[in-house]
JSON list of C-alpha atoms in Angstrom, two decimals:
[
{"chain": "L", "resi": 21, "resn": "MET", "atom": "CA", "xyz": [0.04, 0.03, 0.02]},
{"chain": "L", "resi": 22, "resn": "SER", "atom": "CA", "xyz": [1.58, 3.24, -1.21]},
{"chain": "L", "resi": 23, "resn": "THR", "atom": "CA", "xyz": [1.39, 6.51, 0.87]},
{"chain": "L", "resi": 24, "resn": "THR", "atom": "CA", "xyz": [-0.74, 7.99, -1.94]},
{"chain": "L", "resi": 25, "resn": "ASP", "atom": "CA", "xyz": [-3.31, 5.12, -1.59]},
{"chain": "L", "resi": 26, "resn": "ALA", "atom": "CA", "xyz": [-3.38, 5.43, 2.16]},
{"chain": "L", "resi": 27, "resn": "GLU", "atom": "CA", "xyz": [-4.03, 9.29, 1.87]},
{"chain": "L", "resi": 28, "resn": "THR", "atom": "CA", "xyz": [-6.68, 8.83, -0.62]},
{"chain": "L", "resi": 29, "resn": "VAL", "atom": "CA", "xyz": [-8.49, 6.04, 1.60]},
{"chain": "L", "resi": 30, "resn": "SER", "atom": "CA", "xyz": [-8.09, 8.20, 4.67]},
{"chain": "L", "resi": 31, "resn": "ASP", "atom": "CA", "xyz": [-9.57, 11.19, 2.79]},
{"chain": "L", "resi": 32, "resn": "LEU", "atom": "CA", "xyz": [-12.63, 9.12, 1.57]},
{"chain": "L", "resi": 33, "resn": "ILE", "atom": "CA", "xyz": [-13.20, 7.78, 5.06]},
{"chain": "L", "resi": 34, "resn": "GLN", "atom": "CA", "xyz": [-12.73, 11.13, 6.54]},
{"chain": "L", "resi": 35, "resn": "GLN", "atom": "CA", "xyz": [-15.33, 12.65, 4.06]},
{"chain": "L", "resi": 36, "resn": "MET", "atom": "CA", "xyz": [-17.79, 9.82, 4.78]},
{"chain": "L", "resi": 37, "resn": "ILE", "atom": "CA", "xyz": [-17.56, 10.26, 8.46]},
{"chain": "L", "resi": 38, "resn": "THR", "atom": "CA", "xyz": [-17.69, 14.11, 8.17]},
{"chain": "L", "resi": 39, "resn": "THR", "atom": "CA", "xyz": [-20.95, 13.68, 5.98]},
{"chain": "L", "resi": 40, "resn": "MET", "atom": "CA", "xyz": [-22.62, 11.25, 8.53]},
{"chain": "L", "resi": 41, "resn": "CYS", "atom": "CA", "xyz": [-21.66, 13.15, 11.65]},
{"chain": "L", "resi": 42, "resn": "GLY", "atom": "CA", "xyz": [-22.53, 16.45, 10.07]},
{"chain": "L", "resi": 43, "resn": "ASP", "atom": "CA", "xyz": [-25.74, 14.93, 8.99]},
{"chain": "L", "resi": 44, "resn": "GLN", "atom": "CA", "xyz": [-26.58, 13.95, 12.73]},
{"chain": "L", "resi": 45, "resn": "LYS", "atom": "CA", "xyz": [-25.62, 17.27, 14.23]},
{"chain": "L", "resi": 46, "resn": "PRO", "atom": "CA", "xyz": [-28.38, 19.55, 15.07]}
]
């Protein structure tokens, strides 16, 4: 797993988490 892949995966996960959390936030 290259650094670029890791960064991409982390970025995607972060985006998903941010979207989900932001959706639940009041």
